[in-house]
Amino acid sequence: MKICLVCSSGGHFRHLSKLETFWKKHEHFWVTFDKEDTKSTLENEKIYPCCYPTNRNIKAFFLNTALAWKVLRKEKPDIIISSGAAVAVPFFYVGKILGIKTMYIEVFDRIDKPTLTGKFVYPVTDRFIVQWEEMKKFYPKAENLGSIF
């Protein structure tokens, strides 16, 4: 299995890093911000830097959509996994068009209100994970797997 891990830096990156015992067993690559926390942690990993800032930035959205087309057609992953933020949106929609499975993990600190990214990707996500049972009122088809921390 080949995995595409897509996230912004900071907390979203820490979420996916917590799943290292899973993704390390598989061929994988990252799409994330070219920032110190990601560069230092992913020193020996394959990384495709994406455009940022992404939140409510239409230019970054279009640049990251073009990047999604290029990277996903080149790498041909079996699944795209993300915990946000906005960079996940173009990758999930392009992935859906290309027939790639997707998994989204809503962040741990959202207990009573969905993220904007979660709302955008929910309709096209094959497996939507929440970490709090309360979030299932916003995402009825979600699976609560508990905390990844």
PDB file of C-alpha atoms in Angstrom:
ATOM      1  CA  MET A   1       0.000   0.000   0.000  1.00  0.00           C
ATOM      2  CA  LYS A   2       1.236   3.489  -0.867  1.00  0.00           C
ATOM      3  CA  ILE A   3       0.123   6.380   1.364  1.00  0.00           C
ATOM      4  CA  CYS A   4      -0.036  10.102   0.682  1.00  0.00           C
ATOM      5  CA  LEU A   5       0.080  12.039   3.981  1.00  0.00           C
ATOM      6  CA  VAL A   6      -1.258  15.586   3.538  1.00  0.00           C
ATOM      7  CA  CYS A   7      -1.281  18.254   6.251  1.00  0.00           C
ATOM      8  CA  SER A   8      -0.262  21.708   7.268  1.00  0.00           C
ATOM      9  CA  SER A   9       2.540  22.165   9.762  1.00  0.00           C
ATOM     10  CA  GLY A  10       2.050  22.513  13.512  1.00  0.00           C
ATOM     11  CA  GLY A  11      -0.744  20.598  15.233  1.00  0.00           C
ATOM     12  CA  HIS A  12      -2.088  18.948  12.085  1.00  0.00           C
ATOM     13  CA  PHE A  13       1.389  17.630  11.355  1.00  0.00           C
ATOM     14  CA  ARG A  14       1.716  16.342  14.941  1.00  0.00           C
ATOM     15  CA  HIS A  15      -1.556  14.438  14.501  1.00  0.00           C
ATOM     16  CA  LEU A  16      -0.273  12.512  11.489  1.00  0.00           C
ATOM     17  CA  SER A  17       3.133  12.034  13.117  1.00  0.00           C
ATOM     18  CA  LYS A  18       1.387  10.167  15.943  1.00  0.00           C
ATOM     19  CA  LEU A  19       0.420   7.500  13.402  1.00  0.00           C
ATOM     20  CA  GLU A  20       4.050   6.758  12.531  1.00  0.00           C
ATOM     21  CA  THR A  21       3.869   3.108  13.589  1.00  0.00           C
ATOM     22  CA  PHE A  22       1.226   2.669  10.874  1.00  0.00           C
ATOM     23  CA  TRP A  23       2.570   4.719   7.962  1.00  0.00           C
ATOM     24  CA  LYS A  24       6.221   3.704   8.464  1.00  0.00           C
ATOM     25  CA  LYS A  25       5.277   0.127   7.515  1.00  0.00           C
ATOM     26  CA  HIS A  26       4.153   1.287   4.057  1.00  0.00           C
ATOM     27  CA  GLU A  27       5.560   3.174   1.140  1.00  0.00           C
ATOM     28  CA  HIS A  28       4.569   6.782   1.762  1.00  0.00           C
ATOM     29  CA  PHE A  29       5.227  10.415   0.974  1.00  0.00           C
ATOM     30  CA  TRP A  30       4.253  13.756   2.480  1.00  0.00           C
ATOM     31  CA  VAL A  31       2.622  16.915   1.177  1.00  0.00           C
ATOM     32  CA  THR A  32       3.108  19.663   3.740  1.00  0.00           C
ATOM     33  CA  PHE A  33       4.464  23.129   4.384  1.00  0.00           C
ATOM     34  CA  ASP A  34       8.184  23.742   3.961  1.00  0.00           C
ATOM     35  CA  LYS A  35       8.670  24.884   7.559  1.00  0.00           C
ATOM     36  CA  GLU A  36      11.122  24.045  10.331  1.00  0.00           C
ATOM     37  CA  ASP A  37       8.926  21.568  12.231  1.00  0.00           C
ATOM     38  CA  THR A  38       8.230  19.492   9.134  1.00  0.00           C
ATOM     39  CA  LYS A  39      11.715  19.770   7.614  1.00  0.00           C
ATOM     40  CA  SER A  40      13.521  18.717  10.782  1.00  0.00           C
ATOM     41  CA  THR A  41      11.140  15.846  11.601  1.00  0.00           C
ATOM     42  CA  LEU A  42      10.880  14.546   8.027  1.00  0.00           C
ATOM     43  CA  GLU A  43      14.565  14.867   7.213  1.00  0.00           C
ATOM     44  CA  ASN A  44      14.788  11.472   5.452  1.00  0.00           C
ATOM     45  CA  GLU A  45      11.255  11.394   4.043  1.00  0.00           C
ATOM     46  CA  LYS A  46       9.933  12.149   0.570  1.00  0.00           C
ATOM     47  CA  ILE A  47       8.202  15.542   0.794  1.00  0.00           C
ATOM     48  CA  TYR A  48       6.303  17.634  -1.708  1.00  0.00           C
ATOM     49  CA  PRO A  49       6.130  21.183  -0.329  1.00  0.00           C
ATOM     50  CA  CYS A  50       2.761  22.834  -0.805  1.00  0.00           C
ATOM     51  CA  CYS A  51       1.809  26.478  -1.044  1.00  0.00           C
ATOM     52  CA  TYR A  52       0.879  28.337   2.135  1.00  0.00           C
ATOM     53  CA  PRO A  53      -0.785  30.138   3.864  1.00  0.00           C
ATOM     54  CA  THR A  54      -3.820  28.111   2.827  1.00  0.00           C
ATOM     55  CA  ASN A  55      -6.708  29.240   5.010  1.00  0.00           C
ATOM     56  CA  ARG A  56      -9.104  31.327   2.949  1.00  0.00           C
ATOM     57  CA  ASN A  57      -6.383  31.937   0.356  1.00  0.00           C
ATOM     58  CA  ILE A  58      -7.738  31.406  -3.162  1.00  0.00           C
ATOM     59  CA  LYS A  59      -4.302  31.662  -4.825  1.00  0.00           C
ATOM     60  CA  ALA A  60      -2.889  28.925  -2.575  1.00  0.00           C
ATOM     61  CA  PHE A  61      -5.986  26.808  -3.232  1.00  0.00           C
ATOM     62  CA  PHE A  62      -5.431  26.902  -7.004  1.00  0.00           C
ATOM     63  CA  LEU A  63      -1.685  26.323  -6.699  1.00  0.00           C
ATOM     64  CA  ASN A  64      -2.286  23.350  -4.382  1.00  0.00           C
ATOM     65  CA  THR A  65      -4.946  21.977  -6.739  1.00  0.00           C
ATOM     66  CA  ALA A  66      -2.384  22.014  -9.558  1.00  0.00           C
ATOM     67  CA  LEU A  67       0.120  20.362  -7.194  1.00  0.00           C
ATOM     68  CA  ALA A  68      -2.455  17.695  -6.302  1.00  0.00           C
ATOM     69  CA  TRP A  69      -2.983  16.834  -9.979  1.00  0.00           C
ATOM     70  CA  LYS A  70       0.757  16.602 -10.574  1.00  0.00           C
ATOM     71  CA  VAL A  71       1.734  14.675  -7.429  1.00  0.00           C
ATOM     72  CA  LEU A  72      -1.199  12.247  -7.307  1.00  0.00           C
ATOM     73  CA  ARG A  73      -0.840  11.271 -10.976  1.00  0.00           C
ATOM     74  CA  LYS A  74       2.915  10.822 -10.549  1.00  0.00           C
ATOM     75  CA  GLU A  75       2.896   8.923  -7.233  1.00  0.00           C
ATOM     76  CA  LYS A  76      -0.373   6.977  -7.661  1.00  0.00           C
ATOM     77  CA  PRO A  77      -1.043   6.409  -3.941  1.00  0.00           C
ATOM     78  CA  ASP A  78      -3.647   3.906  -2.786  1.00  0.00           C
ATOM     79  CA  ILE A  79      -4.879   6.232  -0.053  1.00  0.00           C
ATOM     80  CA  ILE A  80      -4.649   9.867   1.015  1.00  0.00           C
ATOM     81  CA  ILE A  81      -4.668  10.463   4.775  1.00  0.00           C
ATOM     82  CA  SER A  82      -5.015  13.905   6.338  1.00  0.00           C
ATOM     83  CA  SER A  83      -5.806  15.639   9.588  1.00  0.00           C
ATOM     84  CA  GLY A  84      -6.106  19.049   7.912  1.00  0.00           C
ATOM     85  CA  ALA A  85      -5.941  21.838   7.315  1.00  0.00           C
ATOM     86  CA  ALA A  86      -6.953  23.513   4.033  1.00  0.00           C
ATOM     87  CA  VAL A  87      -4.277  21.838   1.893  1.00  0.00           C
ATOM     88  CA  ALA A  88      -6.255  18.597   2.302  1.00  0.00           C
ATOM     89  CA  VAL A  89      -9.232  19.944   0.351  1.00  0.00           C
ATOM     90  CA  PRO A  90      -7.756  19.968  -3.173  1.00  0.00           C
ATOM     91  CA  PHE A  91      -5.961  16.675  -2.545  1.00  0.00           C
ATOM     92  CA  PHE A  92      -9.171  14.937  -1.444  1.00  0.00           C
ATOM     93  CA  TYR A  93     -11.227  16.205  -4.386  1.00  0.00           C
ATOM     94  CA  VAL A  94      -8.532  15.464  -6.976  1.00  0.00           C
ATOM     95  CA  GLY A  95      -7.974  12.107  -5.287  1.00  0.00           C
ATOM     96  CA  LYS A  96     -11.684  11.322  -5.567  1.00  0.00           C
ATOM     97  CA  ILE A  97     -11.632  12.138  -9.296  1.00  0.00           C
ATOM     98  CA  LEU A  98      -8.603   9.856  -9.736  1.00  0.00           C
ATOM     99  CA  GLY A  99     -10.223   7.009  -7.756  1.00  0.00           C
ATOM    100  CA  ILE A 100      -7.888   7.223  -4.754  1.00  0.00           C
ATOM    101  CA  LYS A 101      -9.286   6.265  -1.342  1.00  0.00           C
ATOM    102  CA  THR A 102      -9.284   8.963   1.345  1.00  0.00           C
ATOM    103  CA  MET A 103      -9.219   9.037   5.131  1.00  0.00           C
ATOM    104  CA  TYR A 104      -9.675  12.200   7.169  1.00  0.00           C
ATOM    105  CA  ILE A 105      -8.979  12.475  10.897  1.00  0.00           C
ATOM    106  CA  GLU A 106     -10.766  15.375  12.570  1.00  0.00           C
ATOM    107  CA  VAL A 107      -8.402  17.030  15.019  1.00  0.00           C
ATOM    108  CA  PHE A 108      -8.404  16.171  18.716  1.00  0.00           C
ATOM    109  CA  ASP A 109      -9.155  19.681  19.963  1.00  0.00           C
ATOM    110  CA  ARG A 110     -12.517  19.837  18.188  1.00  0.00           C
ATOM    111  CA  ILE A 111     -15.108  18.470  20.571  1.00  0.00           C
ATOM    112  CA  ASP A 112     -18.248  20.465  19.875  1.00  0.00           C
ATOM    113  CA  LYS A 113     -17.712  22.197  16.530  1.00  0.00           C
ATOM    114  CA  PRO A 114     -16.445  20.857  13.183  1.00  0.00           C
ATOM    115  CA  THR A 115     -13.445  22.324  11.388  1.00  0.00           C
ATOM    116  CA  LEU A 116     -13.934  24.093   8.076  1.00  0.00           C
ATOM    117  CA  THR A 117     -11.679  21.541   6.375  1.00  0.00           C
ATOM    118  CA  GLY A 118     -13.666  18.679   7.891  1.00  0.00           C
ATOM    119  CA  LYS A 119     -16.897  20.152   6.515  1.00  0.00           C
ATOM    120  CA  PHE A 120     -15.360  20.536   3.045  1.00  0.00           C
ATOM    121  CA  VAL A 121     -13.875  17.029   2.764  1.00  0.00           C
ATOM    122  CA  TYR A 122     -16.631  15.063   4.535  1.00  0.00           C
ATOM    123  CA  PRO A 123     -18.721  14.556   1.356  1.00  0.00           C
ATOM    124  CA  VAL A 124     -15.819  12.925  -0.541  1.00  0.00           C
ATOM    125  CA  THR A 125     -14.052  11.083   2.279  1.00  0.00           C
ATOM    126  CA  ASP A 126     -14.176   7.287   2.263  1.00  0.00           C
ATOM    127  CA  ARG A 127     -13.363   6.977   5.958  1.00  0.00           C
ATOM    128  CA  PHE A 128     -13.929   9.905   8.306  1.00  0.00           C
ATOM    129  CA  ILE A 129     -12.480   9.557  11.803  1.00  0.00           C
ATOM    130  CA  VAL A 130     -13.427  11.593  14.863  1.00  0.00           C
ATOM    131  CA  GLN A 131     -11.805  11.469  18.265  1.00  0.00           C
ATOM    132  CA  TRP A 132     -14.872  12.462  20.289  1.00  0.00           C
ATOM    133  CA  GLU A 133     -18.338  10.886  20.224  1.00  0.00           C
ATOM    134  CA  GLU A 134     -19.884  14.389  20.318  1.00  0.00           C
ATOM    135  CA  MET A 135     -18.543  15.050  16.803  1.00  0.00           C
ATOM    136  CA  LYS A 136     -20.778  12.367  15.312  1.00  0.00           C
ATOM    137  CA  LYS A 137     -23.701  14.804  15.471  1.00  0.00           C
ATOM    138  CA  PHE A 138     -21.881  16.820  12.758  1.00  0.00           C
ATOM    139  CA  TYR A 139     -20.503  13.816  10.896  1.00  0.00           C
ATOM    140  CA  PRO A 140     -23.079  10.985  11.176  1.00  0.00           C
ATOM    141  CA  LYS A 141     -21.064   8.530   9.031  1.00  0.00           C
ATOM    142  CA  ALA A 142     -17.866   9.131  11.039  1.00  0.00           C
ATOM    143  CA  GLU A 143     -16.116   6.514  13.129  1.00  0.00           C
ATOM    144  CA  ASN A 144     -15.043   7.398  16.644  1.00  0.00           C
ATOM    145  CA  LEU A 145     -11.729   5.659  17.232  1.00  0.00           C
ATOM    146  CA  GLY A 146     -10.877   7.704  20.312  1.00  0.00           C
ATOM    147  CA  SER A 147      -7.802   9.815  20.868  1.00  0.00           C
ATOM    148  CA  ILE A 148      -4.630   9.285  18.872  1.00  0.00           C
ATOM    149  CA  PHE A 149      -2.669  11.086  21.593  1.00  0.00           C
TER     150      PHE A 149
END
